[in-house]
Coordinates of C-alpha atoms in Angstrom, one line a residue:
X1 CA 29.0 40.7 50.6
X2 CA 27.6 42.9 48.0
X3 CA 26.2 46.2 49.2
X4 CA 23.1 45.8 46.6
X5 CA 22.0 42.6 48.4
X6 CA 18.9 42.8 50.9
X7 CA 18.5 41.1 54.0
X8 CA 15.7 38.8 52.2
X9 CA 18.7 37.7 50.3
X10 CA 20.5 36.8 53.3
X11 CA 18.2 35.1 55.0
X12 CA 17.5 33.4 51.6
X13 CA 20.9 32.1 50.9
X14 CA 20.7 30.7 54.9
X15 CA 17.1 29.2 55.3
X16 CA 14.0 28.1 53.0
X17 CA 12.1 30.9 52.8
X18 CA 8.3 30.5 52.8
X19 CA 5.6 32.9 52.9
X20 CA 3.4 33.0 55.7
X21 CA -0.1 34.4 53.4
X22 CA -2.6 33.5 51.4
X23 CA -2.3 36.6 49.2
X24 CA -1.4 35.7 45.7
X25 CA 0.1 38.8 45.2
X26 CA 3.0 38.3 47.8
X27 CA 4.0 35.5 45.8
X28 CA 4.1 36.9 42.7
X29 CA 5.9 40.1 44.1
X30 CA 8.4 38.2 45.9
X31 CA 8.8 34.5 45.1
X32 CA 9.3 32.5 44.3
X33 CA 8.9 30.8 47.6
X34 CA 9.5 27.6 49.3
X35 CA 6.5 26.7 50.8
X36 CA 3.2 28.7 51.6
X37 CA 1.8 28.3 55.2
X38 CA -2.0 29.5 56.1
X39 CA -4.2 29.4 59.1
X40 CA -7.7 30.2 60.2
X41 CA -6.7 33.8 60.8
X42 CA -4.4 34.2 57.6
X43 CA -7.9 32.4 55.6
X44 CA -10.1 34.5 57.4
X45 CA -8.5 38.3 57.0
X46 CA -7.8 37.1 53.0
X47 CA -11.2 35.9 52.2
X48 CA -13.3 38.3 53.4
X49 CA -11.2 41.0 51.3
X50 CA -14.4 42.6 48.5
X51 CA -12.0 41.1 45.5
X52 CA -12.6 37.6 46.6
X53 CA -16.1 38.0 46.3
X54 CA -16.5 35.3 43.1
X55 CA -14.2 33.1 44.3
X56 CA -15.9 33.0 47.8
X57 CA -19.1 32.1 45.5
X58 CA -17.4 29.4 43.6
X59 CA -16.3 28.1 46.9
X60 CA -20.3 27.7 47.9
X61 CA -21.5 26.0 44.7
X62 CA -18.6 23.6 45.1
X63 CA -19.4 23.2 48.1
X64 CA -22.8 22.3 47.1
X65 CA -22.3 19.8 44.0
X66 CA -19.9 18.4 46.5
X67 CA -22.2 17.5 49.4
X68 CA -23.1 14.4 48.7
X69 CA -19.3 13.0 48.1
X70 CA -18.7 14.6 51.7
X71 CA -21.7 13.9 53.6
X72 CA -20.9 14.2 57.1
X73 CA -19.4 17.7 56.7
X74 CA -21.4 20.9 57.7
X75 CA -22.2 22.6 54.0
X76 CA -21.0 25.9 55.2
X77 CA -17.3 24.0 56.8
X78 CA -17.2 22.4 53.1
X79 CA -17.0 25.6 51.4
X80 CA -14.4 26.8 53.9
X81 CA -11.9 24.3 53.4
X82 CA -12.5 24.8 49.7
X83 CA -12.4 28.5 49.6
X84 CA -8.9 27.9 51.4
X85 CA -8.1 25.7 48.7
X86 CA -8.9 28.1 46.0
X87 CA -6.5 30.7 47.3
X88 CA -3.9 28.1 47.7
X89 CA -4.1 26.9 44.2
X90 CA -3.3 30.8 43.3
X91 CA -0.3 30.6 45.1
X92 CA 1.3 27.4 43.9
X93 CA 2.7 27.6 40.8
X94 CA 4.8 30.2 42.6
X95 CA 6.2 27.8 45.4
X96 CA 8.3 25.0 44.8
X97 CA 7.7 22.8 47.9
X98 CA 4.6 22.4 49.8
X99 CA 1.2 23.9 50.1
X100 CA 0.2 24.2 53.8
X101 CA -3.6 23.5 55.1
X102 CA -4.4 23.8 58.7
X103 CA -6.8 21.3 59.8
X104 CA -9.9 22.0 61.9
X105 CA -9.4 23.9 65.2
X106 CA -12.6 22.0 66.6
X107 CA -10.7 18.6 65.9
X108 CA -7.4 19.6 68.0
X109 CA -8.7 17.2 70.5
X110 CA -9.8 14.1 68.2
X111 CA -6.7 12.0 66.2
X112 CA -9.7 10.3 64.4
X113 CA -11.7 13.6 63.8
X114 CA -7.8 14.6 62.4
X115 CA -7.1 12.4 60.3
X116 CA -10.4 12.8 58.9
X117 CA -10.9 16.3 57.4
X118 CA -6.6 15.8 56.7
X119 CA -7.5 13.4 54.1
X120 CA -11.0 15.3 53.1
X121 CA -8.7 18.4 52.3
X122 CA -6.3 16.4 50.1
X123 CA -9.1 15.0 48.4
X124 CA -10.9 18.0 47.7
X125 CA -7.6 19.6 45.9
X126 CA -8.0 16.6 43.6
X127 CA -12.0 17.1 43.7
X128 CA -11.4 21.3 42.4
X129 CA -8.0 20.7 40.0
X130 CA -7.6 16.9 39.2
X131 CA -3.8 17.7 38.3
X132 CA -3.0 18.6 41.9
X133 CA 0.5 16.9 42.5
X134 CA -0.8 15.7 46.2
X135 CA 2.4 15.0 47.5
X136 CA 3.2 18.1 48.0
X137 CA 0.0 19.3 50.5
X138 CA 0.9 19.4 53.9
X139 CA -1.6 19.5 56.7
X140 CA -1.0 21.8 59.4
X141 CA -2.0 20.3 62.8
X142 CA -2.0 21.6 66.6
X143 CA 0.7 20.1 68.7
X144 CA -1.7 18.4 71.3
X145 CA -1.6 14.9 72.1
X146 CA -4.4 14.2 69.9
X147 CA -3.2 16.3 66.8
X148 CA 0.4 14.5 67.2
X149 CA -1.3 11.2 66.8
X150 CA -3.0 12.2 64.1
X151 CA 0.2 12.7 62.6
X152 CA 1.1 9.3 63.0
X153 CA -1.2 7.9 61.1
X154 CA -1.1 10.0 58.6
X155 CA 2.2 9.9 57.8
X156 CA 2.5 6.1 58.2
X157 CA -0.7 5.2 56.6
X158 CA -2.1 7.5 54.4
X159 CA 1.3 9.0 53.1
X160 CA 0.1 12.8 53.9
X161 CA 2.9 15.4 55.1
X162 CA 2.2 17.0 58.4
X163 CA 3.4 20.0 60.1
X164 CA 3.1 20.2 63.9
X165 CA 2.2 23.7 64.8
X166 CA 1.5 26.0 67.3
X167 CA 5.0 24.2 69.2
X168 CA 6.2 25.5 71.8
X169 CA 7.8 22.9 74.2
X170 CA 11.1 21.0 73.0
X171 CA 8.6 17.7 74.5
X172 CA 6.0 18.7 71.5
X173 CA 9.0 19.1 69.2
X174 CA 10.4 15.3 69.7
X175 CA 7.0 13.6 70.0
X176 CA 6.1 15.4 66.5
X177 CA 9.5 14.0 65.2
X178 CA 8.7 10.2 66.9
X179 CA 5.2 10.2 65.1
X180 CA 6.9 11.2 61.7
X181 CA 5.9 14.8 61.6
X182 CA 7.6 16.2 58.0
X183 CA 7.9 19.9 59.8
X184 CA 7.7 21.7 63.3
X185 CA 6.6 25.1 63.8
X186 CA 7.5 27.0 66.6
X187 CA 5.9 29.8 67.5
X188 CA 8.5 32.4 68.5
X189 CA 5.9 34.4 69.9
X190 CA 2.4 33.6 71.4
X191 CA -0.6 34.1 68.9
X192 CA -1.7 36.4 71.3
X193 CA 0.8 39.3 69.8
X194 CA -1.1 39.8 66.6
X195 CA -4.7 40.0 68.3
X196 CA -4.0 42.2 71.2
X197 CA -2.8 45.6 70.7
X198 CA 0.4 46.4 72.3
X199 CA 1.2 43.0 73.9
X200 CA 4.3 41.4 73.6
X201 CA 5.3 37.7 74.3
X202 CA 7.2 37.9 77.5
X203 CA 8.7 35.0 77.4
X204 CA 9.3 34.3 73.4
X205 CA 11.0 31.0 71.7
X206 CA 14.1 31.8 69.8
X207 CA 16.1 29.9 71.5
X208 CA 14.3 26.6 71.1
X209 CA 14.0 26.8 67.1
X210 CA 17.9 26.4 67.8
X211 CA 17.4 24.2 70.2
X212 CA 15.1 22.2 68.7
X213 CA 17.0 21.8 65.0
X214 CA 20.3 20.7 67.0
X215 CA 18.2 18.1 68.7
X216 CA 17.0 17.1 65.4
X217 CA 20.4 17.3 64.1
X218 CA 22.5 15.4 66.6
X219 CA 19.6 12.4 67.0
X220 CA 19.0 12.2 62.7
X221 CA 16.0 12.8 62.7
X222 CA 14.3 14.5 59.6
X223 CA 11.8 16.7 60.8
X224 CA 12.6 20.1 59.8
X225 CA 12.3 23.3 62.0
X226 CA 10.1 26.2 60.5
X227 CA 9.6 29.1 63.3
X228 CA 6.5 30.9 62.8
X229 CA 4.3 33.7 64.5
X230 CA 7.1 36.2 63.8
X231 CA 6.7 40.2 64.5
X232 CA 9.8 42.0 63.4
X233 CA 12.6 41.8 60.8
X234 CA 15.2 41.8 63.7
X235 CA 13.5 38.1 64.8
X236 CA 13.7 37.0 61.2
X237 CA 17.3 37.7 61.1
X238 CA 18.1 36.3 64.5
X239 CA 16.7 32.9 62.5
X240 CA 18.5 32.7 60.0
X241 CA 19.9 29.4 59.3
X242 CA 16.7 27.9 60.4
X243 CA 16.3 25.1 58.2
X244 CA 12.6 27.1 57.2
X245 CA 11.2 29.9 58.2
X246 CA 7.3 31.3 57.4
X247 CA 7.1 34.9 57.0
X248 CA 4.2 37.4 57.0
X249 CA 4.0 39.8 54.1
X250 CA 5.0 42.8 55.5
X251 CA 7.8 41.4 57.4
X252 CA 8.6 39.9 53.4
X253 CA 8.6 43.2 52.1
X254 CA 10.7 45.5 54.9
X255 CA 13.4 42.6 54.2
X256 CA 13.5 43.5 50.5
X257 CA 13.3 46.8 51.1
X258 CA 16.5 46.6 53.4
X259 CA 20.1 46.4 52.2
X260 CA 22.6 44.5 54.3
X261 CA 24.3 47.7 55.1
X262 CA 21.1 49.6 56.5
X263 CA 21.5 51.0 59.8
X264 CA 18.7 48.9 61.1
X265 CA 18.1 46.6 63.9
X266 CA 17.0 43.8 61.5
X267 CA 20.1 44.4 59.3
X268 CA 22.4 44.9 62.8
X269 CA 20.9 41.8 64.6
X270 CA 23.1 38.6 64.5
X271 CA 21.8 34.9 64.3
X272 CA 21.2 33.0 67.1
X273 CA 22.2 29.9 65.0
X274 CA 25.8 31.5 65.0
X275 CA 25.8 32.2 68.7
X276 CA 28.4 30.2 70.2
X277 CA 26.4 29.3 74.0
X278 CA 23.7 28.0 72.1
X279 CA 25.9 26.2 69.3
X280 CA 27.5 24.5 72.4
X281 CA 24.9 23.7 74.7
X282 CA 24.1 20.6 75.7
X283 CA 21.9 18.0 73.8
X284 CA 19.3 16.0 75.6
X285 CA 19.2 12.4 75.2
X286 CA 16.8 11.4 72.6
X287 CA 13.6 11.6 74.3
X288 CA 10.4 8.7 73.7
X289 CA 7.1 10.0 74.4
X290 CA 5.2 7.6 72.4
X291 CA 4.1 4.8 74.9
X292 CA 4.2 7.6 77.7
X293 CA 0.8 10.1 77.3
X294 CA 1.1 10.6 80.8
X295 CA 5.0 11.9 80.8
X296 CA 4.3 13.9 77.9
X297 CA 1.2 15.8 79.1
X298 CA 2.7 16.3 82.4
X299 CA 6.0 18.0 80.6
X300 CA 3.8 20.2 78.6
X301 CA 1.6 21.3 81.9
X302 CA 5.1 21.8 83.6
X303 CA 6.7 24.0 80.7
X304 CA 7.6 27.2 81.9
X305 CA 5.3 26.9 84.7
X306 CA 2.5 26.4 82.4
X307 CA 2.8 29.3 80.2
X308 CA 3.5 27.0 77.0
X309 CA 0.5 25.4 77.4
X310 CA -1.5 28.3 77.9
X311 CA -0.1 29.4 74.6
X312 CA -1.5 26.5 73.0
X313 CA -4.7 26.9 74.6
X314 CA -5.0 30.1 73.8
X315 CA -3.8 29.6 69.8
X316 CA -6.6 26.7 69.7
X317 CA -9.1 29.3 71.1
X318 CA -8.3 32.1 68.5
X319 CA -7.9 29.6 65.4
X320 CA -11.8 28.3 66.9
X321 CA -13.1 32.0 66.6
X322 CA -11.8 32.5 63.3
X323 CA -13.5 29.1 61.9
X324 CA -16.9 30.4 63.5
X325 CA -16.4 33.6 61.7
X326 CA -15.0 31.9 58.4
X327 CA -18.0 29.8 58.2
X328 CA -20.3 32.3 59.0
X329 CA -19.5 34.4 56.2
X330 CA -19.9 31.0 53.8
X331 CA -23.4 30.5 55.6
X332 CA -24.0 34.1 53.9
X333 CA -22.6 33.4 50.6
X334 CA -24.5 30.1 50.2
X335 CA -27.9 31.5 51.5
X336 CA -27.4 34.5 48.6
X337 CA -27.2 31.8 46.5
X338 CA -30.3 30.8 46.9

């Protein structure tokens, strides 16, 4: 292996590399990339940056001449989704896959709510740059019952990629691949790591990106695995050979800054997709969840003695609070503008 290569180019030449930002910049530094993934938090740190300040007014007088083409929507949610369109469109003629959009926090519990604003977002990248290729938006979407639905229908009816996110149970990751999902996202660690100083996941989900790409794998099922929620290099490495994987800008840049040969924990750390136990471990049967609400909500309470699903709650929460915030900051913009 040549000494000049970095361990970005390793884990390059093992998984799709996407980048886990809405920062333009990123992309143009270091793509290009796969696919870009956002959320609420990623929209709300990036947009309320001073540079941004035209574009978050552009966002509010779309959002205005487009009221009446949407008009069940909150003015001040409009120009949200729009402004996270905006910073998308920066980003993606330096991708070449998808375009990620999470969909509402406040609709996690409502398929129909879902599917909704999923097909409002797609529509409004035609709406702001009519030679969007739509095909390649995909709409993020929270693993609950409801979101996974969602899915459903939007895969089988409205042709709209999805991504099953904040995953943490290998029962979310087979529904999401019974209701069509085009990705997973596991979050290796809780969302909770990048809010609260100091605190670390205690009970973190390498192991079932692994798990849940040989399930994929030995069952042929084409849902793809892309872990998310990472916090060092070392956990980036230890994926390699995930199928995708989403990574924050800083983690991007220490992995470009790091030759293979560094004596480094990231550049020492070994793949768990190359360790033999898990390479070997037993696959479940192909699991059905589809007719069985029940079964499935009962798995997910059960999860590591409910810990997964407070994860979920808790990622649902956060991604809530930074919507409020989000739209509050539109509610300013559009009021300045008279």
């Amino acid at each position: 292996m040549a000494a000049s290569q970095t361990l970005l180019d390793v884990l390059r030449s093992r998984s799709a590399v996407d980048c886990d930002t809405l920062d333009v910049s990123v992309s143009q530094e270091l793509g290009p990339f796969v696919d870009c993934t956002s959320n609420q938090a990623i929209a709300c740190s990036e947009l309320q940056e001073h540079r941004h300040k035209e574009l978050l007014q552009k966002a509010a007088k779309l959002a205005k001449d487009l009221s009446s083409k949407y008009p069940d929507v909150k003015l001040e949610t409009l120009a949200v989704e729009i402004g996270n369109i905006l910073l998308a469109l920066q980003i993606y003629p330096n991708l070449t896959g998808f375009v990620h959009i999470q969909a509402n926090p406040f609709d996690a519990y409502s398929a129909a709510k879902t599917v909704t604003g999923a097909r409002r977002i797609v529509s409004l990248f035609k709406d702001i740059d009519a030679s969007m290729d739509t095909s390649r938006i995909c709409i993020k979407i929270a693993s609950t019952w409801e979101g996974l639905q969602a899915c459903k229908e939007l895969e089988a009816t409205h042709n709209i990629r999805t991504l099953a996110t904040t995953l943490f149970t290998l029962e979310q990751a087979a529904l999401a691949a019974e209701v069509g999902c085009r990705y997973i996202a596991p979050y290796v660690n809780e969302l909770r790591v990048h809010f609260d100083k100091g605190y670390t996941d205690p009970s973190p989900n390498l192991a079932l990106c692994v798990a849940a790409q040989r399930y994929y794998l030995a069952h042929a099922l084409p849902t793809q695995v892309l872990p998310a929620s990472l916090t060092s290099a070392a956990e980036c490495m230890r994926l390699a050979g995930a199928q995708h994987i989403t990574i924050a800008p800083a983690l991007l840049r220490e992995l470009a800054a790091t030759p293979v040969a560094a004596d480094s924990p990231a550049a020492k750390a070994h793949s768990l997709y190359d360790d033999p136990s898990l390479a070997h471990a037993p696959v479940p049967p192909k699991l059905s969840y589809l007719g069985d609400e029940a079964g499935w909500r009962i798995a997910l309470t059960r999860a590591n003695k409910g810990r997964e699903e407070g994860k979920l709650s808790y990622a649902i929460n956060t991604f809530c609070d930074m919507q409020v915030a989000l739209e509050k900051v539109m509610q300013a913009v559009i009021a300045s503008l008279g």
